[in-house]
Coordinates of C-alpha atoms and ligand atoms in Angstrom, one line a residue:
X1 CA 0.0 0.0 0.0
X2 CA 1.4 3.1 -0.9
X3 CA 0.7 6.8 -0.5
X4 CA -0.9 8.3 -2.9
X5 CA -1.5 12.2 -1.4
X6 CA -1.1 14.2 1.7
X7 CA -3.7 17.4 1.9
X8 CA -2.5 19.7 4.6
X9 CA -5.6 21.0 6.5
X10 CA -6.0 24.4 8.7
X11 CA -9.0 25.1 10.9
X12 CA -9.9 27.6 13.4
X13 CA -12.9 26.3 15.5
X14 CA -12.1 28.8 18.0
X15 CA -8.1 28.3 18.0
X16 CA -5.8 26.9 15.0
X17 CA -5.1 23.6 14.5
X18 CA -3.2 22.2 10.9
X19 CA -4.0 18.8 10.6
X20 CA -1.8 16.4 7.7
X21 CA -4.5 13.6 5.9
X22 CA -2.5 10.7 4.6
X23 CA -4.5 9.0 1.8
X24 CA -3.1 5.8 0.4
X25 CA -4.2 4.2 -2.9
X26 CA -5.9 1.6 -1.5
X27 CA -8.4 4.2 -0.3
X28 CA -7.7 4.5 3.5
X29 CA -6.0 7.6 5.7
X30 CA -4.5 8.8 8.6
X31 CA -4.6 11.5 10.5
X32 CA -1.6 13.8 12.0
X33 CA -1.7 16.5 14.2
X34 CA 0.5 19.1 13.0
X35 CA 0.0 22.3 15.2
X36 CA 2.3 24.5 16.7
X37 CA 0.5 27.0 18.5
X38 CA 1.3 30.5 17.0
X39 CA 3.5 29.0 14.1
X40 CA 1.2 27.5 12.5
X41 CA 1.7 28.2 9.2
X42 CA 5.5 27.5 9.1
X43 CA 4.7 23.9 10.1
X44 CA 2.0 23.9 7.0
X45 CA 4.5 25.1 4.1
X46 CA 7.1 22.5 5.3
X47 CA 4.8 19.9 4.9
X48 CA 3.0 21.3 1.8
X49 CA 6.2 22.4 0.2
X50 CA 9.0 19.9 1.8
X51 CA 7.5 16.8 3.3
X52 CA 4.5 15.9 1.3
X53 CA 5.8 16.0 -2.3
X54 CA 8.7 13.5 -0.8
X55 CA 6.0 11.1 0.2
X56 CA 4.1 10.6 -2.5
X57 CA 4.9 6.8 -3.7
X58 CA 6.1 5.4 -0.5
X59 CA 5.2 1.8 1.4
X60 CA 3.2 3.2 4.5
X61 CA 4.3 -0.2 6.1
X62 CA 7.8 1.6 6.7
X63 CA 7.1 4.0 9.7
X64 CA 10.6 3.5 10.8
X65 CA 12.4 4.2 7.3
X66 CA 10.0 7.0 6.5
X67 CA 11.1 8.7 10.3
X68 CA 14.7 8.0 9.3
X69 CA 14.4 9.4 5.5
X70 CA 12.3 12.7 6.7
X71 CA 15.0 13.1 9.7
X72 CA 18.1 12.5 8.8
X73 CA 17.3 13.2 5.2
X74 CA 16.6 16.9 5.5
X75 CA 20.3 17.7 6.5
X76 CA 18.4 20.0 9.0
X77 CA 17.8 18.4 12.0
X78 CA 15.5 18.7 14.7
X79 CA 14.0 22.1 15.9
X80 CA 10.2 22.7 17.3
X81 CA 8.8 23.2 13.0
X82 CA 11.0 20.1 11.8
X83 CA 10.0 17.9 14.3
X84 CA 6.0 19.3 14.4
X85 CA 6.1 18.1 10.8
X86 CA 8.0 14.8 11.4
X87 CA 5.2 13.8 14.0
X88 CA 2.4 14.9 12.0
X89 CA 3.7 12.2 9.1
X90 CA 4.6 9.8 11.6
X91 CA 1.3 9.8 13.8
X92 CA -0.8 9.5 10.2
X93 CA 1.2 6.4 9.0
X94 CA 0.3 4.5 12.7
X95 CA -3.1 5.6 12.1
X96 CA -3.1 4.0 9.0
X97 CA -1.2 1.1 10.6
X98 CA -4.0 0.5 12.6
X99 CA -6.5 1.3 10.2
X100 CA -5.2 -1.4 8.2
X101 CA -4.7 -4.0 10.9
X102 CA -8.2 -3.5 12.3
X103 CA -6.6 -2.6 15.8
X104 CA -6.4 0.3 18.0
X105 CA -2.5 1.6 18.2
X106 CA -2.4 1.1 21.6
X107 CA -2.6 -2.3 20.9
X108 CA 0.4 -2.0 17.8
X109 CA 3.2 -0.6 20.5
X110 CA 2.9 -3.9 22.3
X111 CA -1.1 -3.9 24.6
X112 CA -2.2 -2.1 27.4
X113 CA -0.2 -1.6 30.5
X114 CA -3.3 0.0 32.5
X115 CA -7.1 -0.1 31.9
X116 CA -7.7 3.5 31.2
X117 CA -5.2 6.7 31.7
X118 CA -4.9 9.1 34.6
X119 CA -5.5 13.2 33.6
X120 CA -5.3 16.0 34.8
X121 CA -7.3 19.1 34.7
X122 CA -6.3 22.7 34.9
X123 CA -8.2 24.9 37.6
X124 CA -8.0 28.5 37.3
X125 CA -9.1 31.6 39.2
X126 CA -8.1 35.7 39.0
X127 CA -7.5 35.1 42.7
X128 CA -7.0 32.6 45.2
X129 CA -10.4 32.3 46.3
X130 CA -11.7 32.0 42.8
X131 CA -8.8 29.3 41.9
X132 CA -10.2 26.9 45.4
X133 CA -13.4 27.4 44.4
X134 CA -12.6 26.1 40.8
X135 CA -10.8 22.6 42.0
X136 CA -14.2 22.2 43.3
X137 CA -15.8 22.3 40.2
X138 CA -13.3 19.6 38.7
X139 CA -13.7 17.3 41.7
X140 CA -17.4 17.4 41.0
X141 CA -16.8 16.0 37.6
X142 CA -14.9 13.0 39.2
X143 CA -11.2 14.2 38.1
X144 CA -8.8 13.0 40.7
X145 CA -5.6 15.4 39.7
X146 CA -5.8 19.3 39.3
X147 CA -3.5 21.5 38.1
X148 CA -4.0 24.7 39.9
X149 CA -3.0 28.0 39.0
X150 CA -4.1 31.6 40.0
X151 CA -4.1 35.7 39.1
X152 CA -1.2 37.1 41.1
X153 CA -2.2 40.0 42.7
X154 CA -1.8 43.4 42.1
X155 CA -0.2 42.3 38.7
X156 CA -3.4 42.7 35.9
X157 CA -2.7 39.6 33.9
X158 CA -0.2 36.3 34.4
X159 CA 0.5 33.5 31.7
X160 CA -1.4 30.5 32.1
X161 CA -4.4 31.2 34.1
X162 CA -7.6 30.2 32.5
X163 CA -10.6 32.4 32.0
X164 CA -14.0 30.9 32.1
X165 CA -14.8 27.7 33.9
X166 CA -13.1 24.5 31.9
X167 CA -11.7 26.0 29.1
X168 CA -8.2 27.1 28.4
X169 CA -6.5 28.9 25.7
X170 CA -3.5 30.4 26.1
X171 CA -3.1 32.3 22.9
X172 CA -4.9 35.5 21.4
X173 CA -5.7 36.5 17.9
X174 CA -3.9 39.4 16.5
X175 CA -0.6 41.0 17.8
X176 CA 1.2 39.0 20.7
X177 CA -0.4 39.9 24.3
X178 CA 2.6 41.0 26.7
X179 CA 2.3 39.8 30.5
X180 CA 3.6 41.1 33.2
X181 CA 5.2 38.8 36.1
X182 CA 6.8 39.4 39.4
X183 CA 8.9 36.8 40.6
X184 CA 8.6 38.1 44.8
X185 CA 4.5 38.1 44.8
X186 CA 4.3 34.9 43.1
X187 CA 6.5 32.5 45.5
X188 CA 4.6 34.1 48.4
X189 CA 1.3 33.7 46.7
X190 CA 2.0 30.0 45.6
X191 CA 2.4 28.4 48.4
X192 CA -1.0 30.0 50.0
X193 CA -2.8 28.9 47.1
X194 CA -2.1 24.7 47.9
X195 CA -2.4 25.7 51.8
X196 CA -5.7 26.7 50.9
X197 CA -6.8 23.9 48.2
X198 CA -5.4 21.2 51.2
X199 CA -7.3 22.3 53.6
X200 CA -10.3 22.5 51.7
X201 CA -10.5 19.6 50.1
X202 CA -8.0 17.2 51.8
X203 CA -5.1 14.7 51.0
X204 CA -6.6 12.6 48.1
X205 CA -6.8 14.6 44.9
X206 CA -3.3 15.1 43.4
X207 CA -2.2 18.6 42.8
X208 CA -0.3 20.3 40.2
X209 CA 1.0 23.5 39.4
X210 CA 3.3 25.0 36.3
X211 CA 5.8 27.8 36.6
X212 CA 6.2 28.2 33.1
X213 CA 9.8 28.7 33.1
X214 CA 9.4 31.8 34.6
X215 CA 12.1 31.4 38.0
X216 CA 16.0 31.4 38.6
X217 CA 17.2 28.0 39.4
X218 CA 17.0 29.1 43.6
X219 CA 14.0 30.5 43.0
X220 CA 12.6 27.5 41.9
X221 CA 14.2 25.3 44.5
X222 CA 12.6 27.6 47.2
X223 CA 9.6 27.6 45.7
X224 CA 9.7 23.7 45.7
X225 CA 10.9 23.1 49.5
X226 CA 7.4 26.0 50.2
X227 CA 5.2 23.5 48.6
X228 CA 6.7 20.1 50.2
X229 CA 3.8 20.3 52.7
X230 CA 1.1 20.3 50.5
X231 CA 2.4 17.5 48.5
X232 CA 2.1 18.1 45.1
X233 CA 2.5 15.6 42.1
X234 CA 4.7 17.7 40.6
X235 CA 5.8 21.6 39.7
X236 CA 6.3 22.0 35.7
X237 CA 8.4 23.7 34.1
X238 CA 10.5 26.0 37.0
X239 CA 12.8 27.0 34.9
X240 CA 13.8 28.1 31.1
X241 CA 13.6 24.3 29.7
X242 CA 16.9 25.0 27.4
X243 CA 18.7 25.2 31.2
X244 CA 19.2 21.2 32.1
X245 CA 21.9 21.4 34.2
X246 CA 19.7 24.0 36.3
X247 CA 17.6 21.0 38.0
X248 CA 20.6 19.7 39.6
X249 CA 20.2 22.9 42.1
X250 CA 16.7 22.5 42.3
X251 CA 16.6 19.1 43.0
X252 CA 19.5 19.8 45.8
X253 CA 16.6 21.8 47.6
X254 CA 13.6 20.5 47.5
X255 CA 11.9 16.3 46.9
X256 CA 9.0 18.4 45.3
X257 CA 8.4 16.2 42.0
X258 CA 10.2 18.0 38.9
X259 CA 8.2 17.7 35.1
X260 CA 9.4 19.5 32.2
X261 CA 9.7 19.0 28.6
X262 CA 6.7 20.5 26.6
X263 CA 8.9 22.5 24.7
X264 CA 11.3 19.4 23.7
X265 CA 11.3 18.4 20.1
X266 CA 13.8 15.5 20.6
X267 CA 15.9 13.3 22.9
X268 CA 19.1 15.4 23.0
X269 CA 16.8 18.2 24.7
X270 CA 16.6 15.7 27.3
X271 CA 19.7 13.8 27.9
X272 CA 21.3 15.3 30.5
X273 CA 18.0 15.5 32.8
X274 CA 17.2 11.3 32.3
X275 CA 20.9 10.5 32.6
X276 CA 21.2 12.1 36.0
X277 CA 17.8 11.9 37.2
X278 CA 17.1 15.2 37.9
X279 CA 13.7 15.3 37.2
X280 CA 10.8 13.0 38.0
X281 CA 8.2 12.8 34.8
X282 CA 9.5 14.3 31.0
X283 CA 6.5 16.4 29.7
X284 CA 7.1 15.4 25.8
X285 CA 4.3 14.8 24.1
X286 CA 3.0 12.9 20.5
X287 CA 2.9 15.7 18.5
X288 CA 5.6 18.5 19.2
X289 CA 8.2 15.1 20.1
X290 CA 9.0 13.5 16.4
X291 CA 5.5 11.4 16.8
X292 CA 5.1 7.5 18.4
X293 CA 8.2 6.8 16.9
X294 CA 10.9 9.2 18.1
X295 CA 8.4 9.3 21.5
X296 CA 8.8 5.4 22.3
X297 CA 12.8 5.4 22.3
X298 CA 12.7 8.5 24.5
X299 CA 10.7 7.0 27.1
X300 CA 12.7 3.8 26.5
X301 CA 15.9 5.7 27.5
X302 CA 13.7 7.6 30.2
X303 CA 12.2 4.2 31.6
X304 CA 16.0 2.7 32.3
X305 CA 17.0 5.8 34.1
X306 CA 13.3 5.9 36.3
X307 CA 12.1 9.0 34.9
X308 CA 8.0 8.7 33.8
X309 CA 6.6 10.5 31.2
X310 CA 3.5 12.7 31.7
X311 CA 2.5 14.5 28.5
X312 CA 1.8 18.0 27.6
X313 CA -2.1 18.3 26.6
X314 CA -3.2 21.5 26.4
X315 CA -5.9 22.8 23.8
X316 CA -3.6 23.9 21.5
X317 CA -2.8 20.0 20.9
X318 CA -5.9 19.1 18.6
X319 CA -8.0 16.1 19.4
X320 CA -6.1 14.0 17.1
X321 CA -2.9 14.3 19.1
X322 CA -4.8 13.6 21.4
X323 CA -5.5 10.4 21.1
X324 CA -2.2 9.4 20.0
X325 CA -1.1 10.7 23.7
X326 CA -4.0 8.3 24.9
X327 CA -3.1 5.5 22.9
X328 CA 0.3 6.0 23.9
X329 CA 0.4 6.6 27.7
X330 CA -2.2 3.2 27.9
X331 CA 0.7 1.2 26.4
X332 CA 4.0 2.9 27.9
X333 CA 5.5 1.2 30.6
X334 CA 6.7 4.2 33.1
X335 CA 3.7 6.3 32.7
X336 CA 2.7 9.3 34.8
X337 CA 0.0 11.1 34.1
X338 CA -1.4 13.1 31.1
X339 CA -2.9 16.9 30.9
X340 CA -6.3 16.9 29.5
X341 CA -7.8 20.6 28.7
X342 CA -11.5 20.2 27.2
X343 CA -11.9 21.1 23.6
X344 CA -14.7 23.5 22.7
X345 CA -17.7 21.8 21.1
X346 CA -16.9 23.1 17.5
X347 CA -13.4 21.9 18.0
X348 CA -14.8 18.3 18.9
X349 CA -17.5 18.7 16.0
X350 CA -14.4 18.8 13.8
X351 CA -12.7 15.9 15.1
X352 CA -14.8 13.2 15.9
X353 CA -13.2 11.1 18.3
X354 CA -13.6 7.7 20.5
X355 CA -11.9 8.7 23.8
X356 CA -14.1 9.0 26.4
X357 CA -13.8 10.7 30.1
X358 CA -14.8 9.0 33.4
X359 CA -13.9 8.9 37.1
X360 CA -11.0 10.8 36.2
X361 CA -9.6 8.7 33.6
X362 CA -9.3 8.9 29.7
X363 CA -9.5 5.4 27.8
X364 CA -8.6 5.9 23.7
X365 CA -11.1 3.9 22.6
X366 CA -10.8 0.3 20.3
X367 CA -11.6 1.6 17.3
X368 CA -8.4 0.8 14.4
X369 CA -6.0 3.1 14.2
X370 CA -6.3 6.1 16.7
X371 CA -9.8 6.6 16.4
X372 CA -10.4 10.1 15.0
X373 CA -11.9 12.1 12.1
X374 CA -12.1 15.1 10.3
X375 CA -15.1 16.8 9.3
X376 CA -14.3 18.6 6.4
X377 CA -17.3 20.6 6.2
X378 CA -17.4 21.8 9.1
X379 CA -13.4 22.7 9.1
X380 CA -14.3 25.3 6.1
X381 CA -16.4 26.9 8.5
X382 CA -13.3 28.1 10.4
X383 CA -11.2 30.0 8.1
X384 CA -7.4 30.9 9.6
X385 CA -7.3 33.4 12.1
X386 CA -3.3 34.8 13.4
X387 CA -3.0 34.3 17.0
X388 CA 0.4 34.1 18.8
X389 CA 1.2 33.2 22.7
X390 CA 2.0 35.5 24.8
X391 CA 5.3 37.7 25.8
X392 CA 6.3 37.7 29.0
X393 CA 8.3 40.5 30.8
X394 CA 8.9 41.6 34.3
X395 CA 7.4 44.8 35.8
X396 CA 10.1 47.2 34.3
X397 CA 9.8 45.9 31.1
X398 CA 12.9 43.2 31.5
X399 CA 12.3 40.4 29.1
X400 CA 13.3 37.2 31.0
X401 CA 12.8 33.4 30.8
X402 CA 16.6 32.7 30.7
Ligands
LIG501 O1 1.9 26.9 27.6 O2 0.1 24.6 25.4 O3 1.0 22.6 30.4 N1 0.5 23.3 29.6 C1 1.0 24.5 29.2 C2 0.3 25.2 28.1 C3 1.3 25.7 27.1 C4 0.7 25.9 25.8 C5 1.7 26.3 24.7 O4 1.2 26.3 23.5 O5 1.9 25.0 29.8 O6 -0.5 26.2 28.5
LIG502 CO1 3.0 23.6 31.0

């Protein structure tokens, strides 16, 4: 079977997502997410202009060679837009692995480890009060792990706080937003914040919270030794992710769980980190990772050095990436926990998909291959629309994350 055309697909059903189709000449497809929030379009032209004309011809029974051939083929290696593209290719071919074999992909990286997958939802308020009141809301729906994350005060926007109840989005049409963020109101806030969610709702739920690699390497440590008595499953992202050996002085000050690693696009990113142990769970995910393929020999290397993974699964990952996350954490061996931010309805009109939500687990579903669509017709209801992620600076201006 070979392939006969890729069609590179953009949407807006309230964010962006580019989506690569797959279509072999024996009439089935596969589906890739291929979205990188506020890039969007540089991913699209190097498939559209680079990847998909390359394709055109080749055996989708070799995932491997294909990986290889797009990889180390390009001369260019690795790099958030390179690898986007690789996964998009990579996740449509096991798609239409599975499509093929009649079995969910889950099932192709070698069965279920677990019976269904552990999430985590993101609970947000402008204020303290507001944030406590929110976890509420997600224990109600039966979710057993919370990422928590409030408005500092006196500061008139933060990255990564919510608006609205269950939904996320962290990037805003037109020009880049700049926020503001100050580093001394923010470790004294933090730690109140989890006081407050322990005592009003006890030791069971697991709690998380993300820094967005917005503190020094102390700064992080102290924040993590503040939070050691409310036990939390882990901080993300403490400190600028490009900065490995930087969790060797954090984890010298706190036993605070460490994640990071949304922002890795391939093993060397990570190296240093699993070799040492330094952190606790590597946050690379499906689609911005160099797809099931590049993402099962990282956590291979991660699993022999005891790190787990725990992927990155904000909104801005479409439904189909997704499921491959899904299909992925029920199979990997030193799983974690994965982040699952609600889609809008339009966005799940779009992609029809058979992963379902209970008692605060995600199961992929059995249908073959990773088990999601793409409504065409209702895609070219949502034309393009520029949005970008924030910029963040300090109070005087300073750009920072370094
Ligand atoms: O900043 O998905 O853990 N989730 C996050 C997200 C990321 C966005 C980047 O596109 O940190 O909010
Ligand atoms: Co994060």
């Amino acid at each position: 079977m070979k392939i006969l055309d890729g069609e590179v697909l953009v949407t807006c059903p309230g964010r962006n997502f580019v989506t690569l189709r797959l279509r072999t000449d024996e009439g089935v497809y596969g589906l890739g997410d291929a979205t990188l929030n506020g890039r969007e379009l540089a991913v699209a032209s190097y498939l559209r202009d680079h990847v998909v004309p390359c394709l055109i011809g080749r055996s989708v029974d070799q995932i491997e060679d294909i990986w290889q051939y797009l990889y180390r083929g390009a001369y260019w290696r690795r790099g958030p837009v390179t690898m986007t593209a690789i996964s998009a290719v990579d996740t449509a071919l096991w798609d239409i692995k599975g499509k093929v074999l009649g079995r969910p992909v889950y099932d192709l990286l070698g069965g279920a480890s677990r019976t269904s997958v552990l999430v985590y939802g993101h609970a947000s308020g402008d204020n303290i009060g507001e944030a406590v009141d929110e976890v509420g809301r997600y224990l109600d729906l039966g979710y057993r792990a919370v990422r928590v994350q409030a408005g500092i005060e006196g500061l008139p926007n933060s990255y990564g706080v919510g608006r609205g109840h269950l939904f996320y989005e962290p990037a805003e049409r037109g020009r880049p937003p700049e926020t503001v963020f100050a580093t001394g109101p923010y470790l004294r806030q933090v730690p109140m914040l989890f006081e407050r969610v322990r005592n009003e709702y006890g030791e069971s739920v697991e709690l998380l919270h993300d820094a967005h690699h917005r503190l020094t390497p102390i700064e992080a440590g102290r924040l993590g030794k503040d939070l050691e008595p409310h036990r939390l499953f882990w901080l993300e992202d403490p400190v600028a992710a490009d900065n490995q050996q930087a969790f060797r002085l954090i984890r010298e000050h706190t036993t605070t769980p460490l994640a990071v690693g949304e922002v890795f696009n391939t093993v060397h990113d990570a190296t240093t980190l699993i070799q040492n142990q330094w952190i606790d769970y590597l946050r690379m995910t499906v689609v911005h990772g160099g797809g099931i393929t590049h993402l099962r020999k990282v956590a291979a290397i991660a699993e022999l050095n005891f790190v787990r993974m725990g992927s990155h699964g904000a909104t801005d990952l479409s439904p189909v990436a997704m499921a491959a996350a899904l299909h992925f954490d029920m199979w990997v061996p030193n799983f974690g926990i994965q982040e699952y931010m609600r889609h809008t309805d339009e966005t799940d009109a779009v992609f029809p998909h058979g992963y379902r939500f209970a008692d605060g687990y995600l199961h992929p579903g059995d249908r073959p291959g990773l088990g999601v669509d793409y409504d065409d017709v209702l895609a070219a209801k949502y034309p393009y629309e520029p949005a970008f992620l924030p910029v963040n600076r300090l109070v005087d201006g300073t750009m920072f994350n370094w």
